Short mmCIF file of C-alpha atoms and ligand atoms in Angstrom, two decimals:
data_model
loop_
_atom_site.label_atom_id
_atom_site.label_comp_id
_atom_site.label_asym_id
_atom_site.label_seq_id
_atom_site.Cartn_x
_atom_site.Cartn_y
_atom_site.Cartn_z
CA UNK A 212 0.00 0.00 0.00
CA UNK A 213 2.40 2.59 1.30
CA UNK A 214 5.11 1.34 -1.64
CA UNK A 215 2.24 1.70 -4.53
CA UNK A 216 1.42 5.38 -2.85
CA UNK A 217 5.12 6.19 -2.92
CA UNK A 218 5.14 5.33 -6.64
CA UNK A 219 2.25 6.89 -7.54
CA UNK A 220 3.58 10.00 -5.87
CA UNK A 221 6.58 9.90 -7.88
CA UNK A 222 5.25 9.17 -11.38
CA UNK A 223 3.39 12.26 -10.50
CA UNK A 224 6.60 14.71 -10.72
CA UNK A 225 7.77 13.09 -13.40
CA UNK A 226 7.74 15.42 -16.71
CA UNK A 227 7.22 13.32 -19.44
CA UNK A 228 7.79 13.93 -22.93
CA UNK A 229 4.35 14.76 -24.84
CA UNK A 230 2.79 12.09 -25.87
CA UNK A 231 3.82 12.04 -29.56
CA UNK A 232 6.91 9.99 -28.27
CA UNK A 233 5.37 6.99 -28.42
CA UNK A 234 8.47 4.73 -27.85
CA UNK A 235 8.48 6.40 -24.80
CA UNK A 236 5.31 6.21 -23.19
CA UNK A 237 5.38 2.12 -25.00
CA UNK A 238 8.55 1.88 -22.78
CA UNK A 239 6.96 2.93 -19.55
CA UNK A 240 3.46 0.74 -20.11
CA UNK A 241 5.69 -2.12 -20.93
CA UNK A 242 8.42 -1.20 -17.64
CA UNK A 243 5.21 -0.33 -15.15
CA UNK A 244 6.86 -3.24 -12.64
CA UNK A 245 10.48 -1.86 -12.97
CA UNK A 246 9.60 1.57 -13.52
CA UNK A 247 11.04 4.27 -10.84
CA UNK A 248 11.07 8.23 -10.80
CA UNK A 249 14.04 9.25 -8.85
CA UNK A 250 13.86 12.66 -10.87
CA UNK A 251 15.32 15.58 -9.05
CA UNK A 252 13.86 19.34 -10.64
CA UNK A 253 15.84 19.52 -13.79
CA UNK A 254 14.83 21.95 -16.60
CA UNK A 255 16.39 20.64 -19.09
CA UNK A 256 16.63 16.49 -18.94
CA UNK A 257 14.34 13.77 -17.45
CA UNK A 258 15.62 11.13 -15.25
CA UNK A 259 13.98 7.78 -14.41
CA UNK A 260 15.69 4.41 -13.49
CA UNK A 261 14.23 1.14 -14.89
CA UNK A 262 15.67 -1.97 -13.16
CA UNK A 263 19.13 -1.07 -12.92
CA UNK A 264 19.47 1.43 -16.07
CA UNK A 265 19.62 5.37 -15.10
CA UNK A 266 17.94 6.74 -17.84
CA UNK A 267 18.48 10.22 -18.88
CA UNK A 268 16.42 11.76 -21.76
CA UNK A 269 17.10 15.29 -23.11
CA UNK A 270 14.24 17.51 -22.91
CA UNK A 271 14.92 20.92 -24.35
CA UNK A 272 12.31 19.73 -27.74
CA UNK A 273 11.22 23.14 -28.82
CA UNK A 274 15.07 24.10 -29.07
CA UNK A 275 15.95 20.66 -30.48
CA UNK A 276 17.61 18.98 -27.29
CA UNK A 277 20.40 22.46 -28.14
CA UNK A 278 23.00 21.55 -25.59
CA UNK A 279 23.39 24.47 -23.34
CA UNK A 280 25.54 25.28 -20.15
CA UNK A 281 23.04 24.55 -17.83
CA UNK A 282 21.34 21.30 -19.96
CA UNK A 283 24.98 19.96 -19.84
CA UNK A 284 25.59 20.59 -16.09
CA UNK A 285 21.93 18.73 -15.28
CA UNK A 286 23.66 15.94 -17.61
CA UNK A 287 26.92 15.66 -15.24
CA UNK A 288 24.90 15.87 -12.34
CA UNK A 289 22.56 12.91 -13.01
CA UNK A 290 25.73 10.88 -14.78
CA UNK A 291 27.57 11.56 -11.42
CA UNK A 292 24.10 10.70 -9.03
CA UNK A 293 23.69 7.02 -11.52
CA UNK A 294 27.16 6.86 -11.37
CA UNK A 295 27.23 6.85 -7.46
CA UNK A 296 23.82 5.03 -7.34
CA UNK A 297 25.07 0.97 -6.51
CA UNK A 298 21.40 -0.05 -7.67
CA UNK A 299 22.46 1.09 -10.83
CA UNK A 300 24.46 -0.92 -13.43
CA UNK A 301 24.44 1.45 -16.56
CA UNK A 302 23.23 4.63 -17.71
CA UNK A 303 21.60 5.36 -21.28
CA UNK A 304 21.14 9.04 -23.02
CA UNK A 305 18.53 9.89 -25.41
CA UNK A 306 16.94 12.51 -27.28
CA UNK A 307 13.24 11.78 -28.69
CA UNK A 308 12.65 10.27 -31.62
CA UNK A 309 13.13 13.60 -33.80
CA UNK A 310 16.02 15.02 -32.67
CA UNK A 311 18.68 13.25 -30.10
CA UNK A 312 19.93 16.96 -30.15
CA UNK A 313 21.17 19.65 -32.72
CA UNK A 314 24.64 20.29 -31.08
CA UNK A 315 25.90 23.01 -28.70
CA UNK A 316 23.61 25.90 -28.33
CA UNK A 317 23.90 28.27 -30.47
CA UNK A 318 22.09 31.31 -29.59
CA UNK A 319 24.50 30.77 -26.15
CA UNK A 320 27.44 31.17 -27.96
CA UNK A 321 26.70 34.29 -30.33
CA UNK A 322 28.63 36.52 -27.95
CA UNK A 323 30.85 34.35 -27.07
CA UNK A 324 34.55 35.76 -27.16
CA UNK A 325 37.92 34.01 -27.08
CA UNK A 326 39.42 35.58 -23.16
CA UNK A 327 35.85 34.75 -22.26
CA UNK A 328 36.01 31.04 -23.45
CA UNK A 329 39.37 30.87 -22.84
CA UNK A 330 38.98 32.17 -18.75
CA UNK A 331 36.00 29.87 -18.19
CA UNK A 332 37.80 26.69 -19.68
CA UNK A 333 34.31 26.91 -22.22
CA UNK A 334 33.15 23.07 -22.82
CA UNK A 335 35.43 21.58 -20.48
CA UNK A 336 33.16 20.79 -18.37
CA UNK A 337 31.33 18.42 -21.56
CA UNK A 338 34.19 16.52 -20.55
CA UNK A 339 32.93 15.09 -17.30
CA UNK A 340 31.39 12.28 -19.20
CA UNK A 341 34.45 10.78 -19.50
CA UNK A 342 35.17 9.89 -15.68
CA UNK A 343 31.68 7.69 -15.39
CA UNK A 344 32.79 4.09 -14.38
CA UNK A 345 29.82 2.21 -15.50
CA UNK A 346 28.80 1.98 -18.91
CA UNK A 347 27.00 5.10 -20.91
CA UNK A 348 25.21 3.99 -23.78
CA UNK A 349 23.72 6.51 -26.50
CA UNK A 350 20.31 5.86 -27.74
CA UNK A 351 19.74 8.04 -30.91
CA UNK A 352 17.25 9.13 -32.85
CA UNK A 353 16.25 11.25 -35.97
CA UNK A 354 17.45 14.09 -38.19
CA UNK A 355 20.23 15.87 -36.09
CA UNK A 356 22.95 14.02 -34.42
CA UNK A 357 24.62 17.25 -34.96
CA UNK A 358 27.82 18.99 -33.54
CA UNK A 359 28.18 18.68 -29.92
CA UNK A 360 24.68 16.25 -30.39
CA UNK A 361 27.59 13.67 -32.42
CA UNK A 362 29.90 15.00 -30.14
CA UNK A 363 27.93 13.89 -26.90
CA UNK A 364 26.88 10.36 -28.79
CA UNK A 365 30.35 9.47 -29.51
CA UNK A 366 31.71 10.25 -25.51
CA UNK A 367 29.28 7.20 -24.70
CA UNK A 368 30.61 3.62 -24.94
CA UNK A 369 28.34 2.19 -27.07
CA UNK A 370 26.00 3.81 -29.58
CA UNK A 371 22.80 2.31 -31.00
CA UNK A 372 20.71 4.38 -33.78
CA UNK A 373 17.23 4.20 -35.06
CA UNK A 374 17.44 3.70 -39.42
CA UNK A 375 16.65 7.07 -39.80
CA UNK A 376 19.49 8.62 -37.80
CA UNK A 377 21.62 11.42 -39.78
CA UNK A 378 24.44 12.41 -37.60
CA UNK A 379 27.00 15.62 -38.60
CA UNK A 380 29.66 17.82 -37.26
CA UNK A 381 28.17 21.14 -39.45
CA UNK A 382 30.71 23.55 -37.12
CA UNK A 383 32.46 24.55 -40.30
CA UNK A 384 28.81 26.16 -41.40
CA UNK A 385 29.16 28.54 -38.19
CA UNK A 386 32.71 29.34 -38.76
CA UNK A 387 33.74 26.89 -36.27
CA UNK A 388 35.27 23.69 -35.76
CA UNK A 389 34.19 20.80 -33.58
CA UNK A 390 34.90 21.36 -30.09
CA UNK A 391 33.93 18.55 -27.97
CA UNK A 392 35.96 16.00 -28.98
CA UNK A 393 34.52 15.82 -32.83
CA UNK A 394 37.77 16.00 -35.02
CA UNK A 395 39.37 13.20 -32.38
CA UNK A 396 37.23 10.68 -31.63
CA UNK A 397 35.67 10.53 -35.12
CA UNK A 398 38.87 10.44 -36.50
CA UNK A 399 39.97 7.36 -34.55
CA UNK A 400 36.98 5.14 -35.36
CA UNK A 401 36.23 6.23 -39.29
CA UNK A 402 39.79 7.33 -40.69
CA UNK A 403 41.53 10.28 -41.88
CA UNK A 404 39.82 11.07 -45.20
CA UNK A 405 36.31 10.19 -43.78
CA UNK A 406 36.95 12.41 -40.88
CA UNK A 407 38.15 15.51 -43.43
CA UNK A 408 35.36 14.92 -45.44
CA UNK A 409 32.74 15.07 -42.86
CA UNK A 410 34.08 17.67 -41.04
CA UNK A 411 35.50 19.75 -43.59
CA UNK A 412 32.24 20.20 -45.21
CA UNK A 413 29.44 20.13 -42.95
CA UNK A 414 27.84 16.66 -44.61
CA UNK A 415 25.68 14.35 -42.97
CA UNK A 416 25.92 10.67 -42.67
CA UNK A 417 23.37 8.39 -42.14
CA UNK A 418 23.15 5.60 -39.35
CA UNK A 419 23.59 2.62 -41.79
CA UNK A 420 27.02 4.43 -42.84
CA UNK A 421 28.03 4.91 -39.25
CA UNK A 422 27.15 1.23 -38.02
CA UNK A 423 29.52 0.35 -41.61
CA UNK A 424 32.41 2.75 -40.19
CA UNK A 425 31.68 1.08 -36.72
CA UNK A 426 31.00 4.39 -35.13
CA UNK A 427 27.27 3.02 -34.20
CA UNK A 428 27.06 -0.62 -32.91
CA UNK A 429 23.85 -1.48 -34.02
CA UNK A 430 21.01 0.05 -36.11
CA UNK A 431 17.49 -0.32 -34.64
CA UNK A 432 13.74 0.65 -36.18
CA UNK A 433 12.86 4.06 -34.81
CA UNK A 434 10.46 2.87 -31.96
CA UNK A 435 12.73 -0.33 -31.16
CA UNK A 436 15.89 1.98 -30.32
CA UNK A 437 15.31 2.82 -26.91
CA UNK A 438 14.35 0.06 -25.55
CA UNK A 439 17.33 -2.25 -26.72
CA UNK A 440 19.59 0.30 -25.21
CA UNK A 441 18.11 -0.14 -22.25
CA UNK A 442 18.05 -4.31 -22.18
CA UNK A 443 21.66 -3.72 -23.16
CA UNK A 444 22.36 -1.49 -20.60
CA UNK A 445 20.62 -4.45 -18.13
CA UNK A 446 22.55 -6.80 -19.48
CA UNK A 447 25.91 -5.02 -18.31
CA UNK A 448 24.49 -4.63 -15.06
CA UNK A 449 23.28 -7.97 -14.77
CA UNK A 450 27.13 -8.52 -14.23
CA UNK A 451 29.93 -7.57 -11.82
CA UNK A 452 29.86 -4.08 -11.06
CA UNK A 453 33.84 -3.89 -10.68
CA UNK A 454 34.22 -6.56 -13.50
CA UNK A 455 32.34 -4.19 -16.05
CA UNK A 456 33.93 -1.16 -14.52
CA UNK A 457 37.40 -2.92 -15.39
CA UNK A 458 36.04 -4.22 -18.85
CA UNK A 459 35.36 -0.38 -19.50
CA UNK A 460 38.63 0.85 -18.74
CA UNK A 461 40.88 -1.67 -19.99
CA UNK A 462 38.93 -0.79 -23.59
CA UNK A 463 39.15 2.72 -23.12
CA UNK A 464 42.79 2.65 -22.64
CA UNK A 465 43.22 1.34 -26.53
CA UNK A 466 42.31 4.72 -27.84
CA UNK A 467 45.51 5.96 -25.26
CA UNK A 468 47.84 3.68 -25.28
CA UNK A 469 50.31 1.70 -28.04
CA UNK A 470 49.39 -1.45 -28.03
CA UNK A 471 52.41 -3.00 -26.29
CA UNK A 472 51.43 -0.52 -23.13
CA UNK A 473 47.44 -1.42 -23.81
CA UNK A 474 47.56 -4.86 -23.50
CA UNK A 475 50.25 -4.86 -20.54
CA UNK A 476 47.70 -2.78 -18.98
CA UNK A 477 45.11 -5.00 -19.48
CA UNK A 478 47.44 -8.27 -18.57
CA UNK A 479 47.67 -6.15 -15.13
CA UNK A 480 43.69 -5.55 -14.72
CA UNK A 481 43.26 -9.30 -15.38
CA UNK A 482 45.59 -10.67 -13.04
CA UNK A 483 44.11 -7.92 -10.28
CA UNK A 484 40.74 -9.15 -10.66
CA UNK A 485 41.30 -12.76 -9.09
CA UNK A 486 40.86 -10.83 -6.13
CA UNK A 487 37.61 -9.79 -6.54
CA UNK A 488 35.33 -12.44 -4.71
CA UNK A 489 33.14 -11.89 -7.91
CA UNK A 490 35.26 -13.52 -9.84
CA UNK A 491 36.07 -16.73 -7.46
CA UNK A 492 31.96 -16.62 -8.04
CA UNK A 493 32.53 -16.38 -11.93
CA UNK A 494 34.86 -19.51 -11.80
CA UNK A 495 32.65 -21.73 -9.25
CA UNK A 496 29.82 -20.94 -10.62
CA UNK A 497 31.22 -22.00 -13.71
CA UNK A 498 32.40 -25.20 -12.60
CA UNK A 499 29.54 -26.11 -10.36
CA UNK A 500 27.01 -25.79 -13.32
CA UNK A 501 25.24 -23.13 -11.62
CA UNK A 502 24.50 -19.39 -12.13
CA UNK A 503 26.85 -16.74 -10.55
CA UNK A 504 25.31 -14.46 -7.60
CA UNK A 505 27.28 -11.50 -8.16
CA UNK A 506 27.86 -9.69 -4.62
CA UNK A 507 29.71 -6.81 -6.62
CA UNK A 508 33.44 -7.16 -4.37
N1 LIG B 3 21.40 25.88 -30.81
C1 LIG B 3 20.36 26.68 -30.45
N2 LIG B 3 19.13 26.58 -30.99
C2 LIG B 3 18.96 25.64 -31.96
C3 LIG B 3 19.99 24.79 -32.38
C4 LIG B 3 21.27 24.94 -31.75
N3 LIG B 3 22.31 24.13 -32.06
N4 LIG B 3 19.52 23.99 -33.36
C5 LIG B 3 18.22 24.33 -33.53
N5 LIG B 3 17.88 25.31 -32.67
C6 LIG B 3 16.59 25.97 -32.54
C7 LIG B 3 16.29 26.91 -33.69
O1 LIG B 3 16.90 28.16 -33.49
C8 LIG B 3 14.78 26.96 -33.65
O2 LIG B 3 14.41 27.82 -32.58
P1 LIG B 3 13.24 28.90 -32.83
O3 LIG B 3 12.00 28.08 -33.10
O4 LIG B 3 13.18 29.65 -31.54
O5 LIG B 3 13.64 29.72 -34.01
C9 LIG B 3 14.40 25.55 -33.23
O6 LIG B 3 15.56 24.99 -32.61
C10 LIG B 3 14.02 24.67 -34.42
O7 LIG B 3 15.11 24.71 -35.33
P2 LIG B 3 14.92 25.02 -36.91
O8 LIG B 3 13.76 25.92 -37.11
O9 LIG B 3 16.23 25.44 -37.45
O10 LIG B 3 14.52 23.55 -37.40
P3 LIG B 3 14.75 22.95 -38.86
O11 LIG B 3 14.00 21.65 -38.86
O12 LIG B 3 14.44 23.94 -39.93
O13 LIG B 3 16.32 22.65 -38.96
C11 LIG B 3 18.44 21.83 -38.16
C12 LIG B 3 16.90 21.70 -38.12
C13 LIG B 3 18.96 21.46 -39.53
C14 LIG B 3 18.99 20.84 -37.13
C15 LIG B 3 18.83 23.27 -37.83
O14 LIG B 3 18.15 23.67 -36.65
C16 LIG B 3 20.28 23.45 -37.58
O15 LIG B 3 21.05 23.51 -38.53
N6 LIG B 3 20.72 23.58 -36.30
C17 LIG B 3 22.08 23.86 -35.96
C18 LIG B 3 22.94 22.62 -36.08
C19 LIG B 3 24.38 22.97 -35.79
O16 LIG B 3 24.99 23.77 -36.46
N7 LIG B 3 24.96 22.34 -34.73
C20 LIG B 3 26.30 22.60 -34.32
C21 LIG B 3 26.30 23.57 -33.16
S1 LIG B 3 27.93 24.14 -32.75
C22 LIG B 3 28.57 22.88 -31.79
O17 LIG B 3 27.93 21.89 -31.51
C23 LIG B 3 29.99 23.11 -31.35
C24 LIG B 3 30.61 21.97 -30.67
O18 LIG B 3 31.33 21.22 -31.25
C25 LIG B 3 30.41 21.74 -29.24
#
């Protein structure tokens, strides 16, 4: 009784997307046993938690999910609260299914000068993204993977689109350049020459060319997107916390390291982790014929 009133409480300060997004609301009908609000007042994003998954789902839609200051600090914050969360196993972003968003705001930057940007250390704190432990998976959709949007997508660990996905890095348009990471970690996964072409002149690229390039892992129907990023994102937490934690780092290092220091690194993460009693678990389970109960130490 007091449980369903707590719920019923919660879903109540919950600001969901209008009702157009119908993978959304599909989600939640489906998830009504799992489902939890934990959302603090953001402006900007929505945050909800199904079994295990922080979900975080951009909500600026008039302004097409436009990544500004204080949208990006609401995304730390709730990466950093998921991150700290142990009932969580892995955290997914998303857009809608129009827009996952259309880059860095704009309108933000149009008096934007170079001791100002330069002072406040402008989009370094986009960068926080990078220190989450547990796996970040991007869920896009739609027309505008765009600028910081790609930018944000590609800072996750694993990146599933719906078919209709375009993703960009149109800085050049603006008289910019990518500045979150774009000319780097799109360089590393599709090449030199793709790289210069797409950045170089403001093209799109369409999800079936990214999951060909490897930059998206998998390439869903529109409505379908969502919700495999989040059974993917229950299927790493259905795992050792510390194990998956290690799993991510030892993979992140290859885009650091040469890869006589990457896989020393990694030789060194594997032998530390037969102390974990999770994996004496792993192993026994293993042998015994039985499934592991993961205590997460
Ligand atoms: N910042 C701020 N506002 C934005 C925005 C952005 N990046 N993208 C769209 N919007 C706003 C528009 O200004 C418009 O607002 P109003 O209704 O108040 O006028 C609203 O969202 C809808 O946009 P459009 O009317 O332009 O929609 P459209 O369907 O005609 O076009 C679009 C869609 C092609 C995505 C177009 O909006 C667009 O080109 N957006 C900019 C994309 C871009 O250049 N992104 C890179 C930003 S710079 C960056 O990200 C730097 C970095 O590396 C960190």
């Amino acid at each position: 009784m007091l449980v369903s009133l707590v719920r019923s409480l919660s879903r109540q300060r919950i600001r969901v997307p209008v009702s157009r997004f119908s993978t959304y609301n599909a989600l939640r009908n489906n998830s009504e046993k799992d489902y939890k609000s934990d959302a603090p007042n953001y402006e900007s994003i929505l945050t909800e938690s199904h079994d295990k998954v922080g979900l975080i789902t951009l909500n600026r839609p008039k302004a097409l999910n436009a990544l500004s200051s204080d949208l990006f600090h609401e995304v730390n914050d709730a990466l950093k609260k998921f991150d700290n969360d142990p009932s969580i196993g892995a955290i997914v972003i998303t857009g809608n299914e129009r827009v996952f968003s259309a880059g860095a705001d704009i309108k933000e930057m149009l008096n934007q000068t170079f001791a100002n940007s330069y002072k406040t250390n402008f989009l370094f704190h986009w960068g926080e993204i990078n220190n989450v432990r547990k796996p970040v998976i991007a869920a896009v959709n739609g027309f505008a993977q765009l600028g910081g949007g790609c930018e944000l997508a590609m800072s996750c660990d694993v990146i599933y689109a719906g078919e209709t996905a375009k993703f960009g890095q149109p800085e050049i348009k603006l008289g910019l350049i990518p500045g979150a990471g774009g000319t780097q970690r799109l360089t590393r996964v599709v090449g030199k020459s793709k790289a210069m072409e797409i950045v170089l002149s403001g093209r799109t690229f369409t999800a079936q060319e990214a999951e060909q390039w490897g930059l998206v892992s998998k390439v869903f129907p529109v409505s379908e997107v969502l919700e495999k990023a989040i059974e993917l994102g229950q299927e790493f937490a259905g795992f050792s916390q510390p194990v998956v934690q290690a799993a991510k780092e030892s993979v992140n290092a290859a885009y650091e390291l040469s890869l006589r220091e990457g896989c020393h690194f990694e030789r060194r993460i594997f032998q530390a982790l037969f102390s974990l009693n999770d994996s004496k678990e792993g192993k026994d389970a293993f042998a015994n014929k039985r499934e592991p109960n993961w205590t997460h130490d």
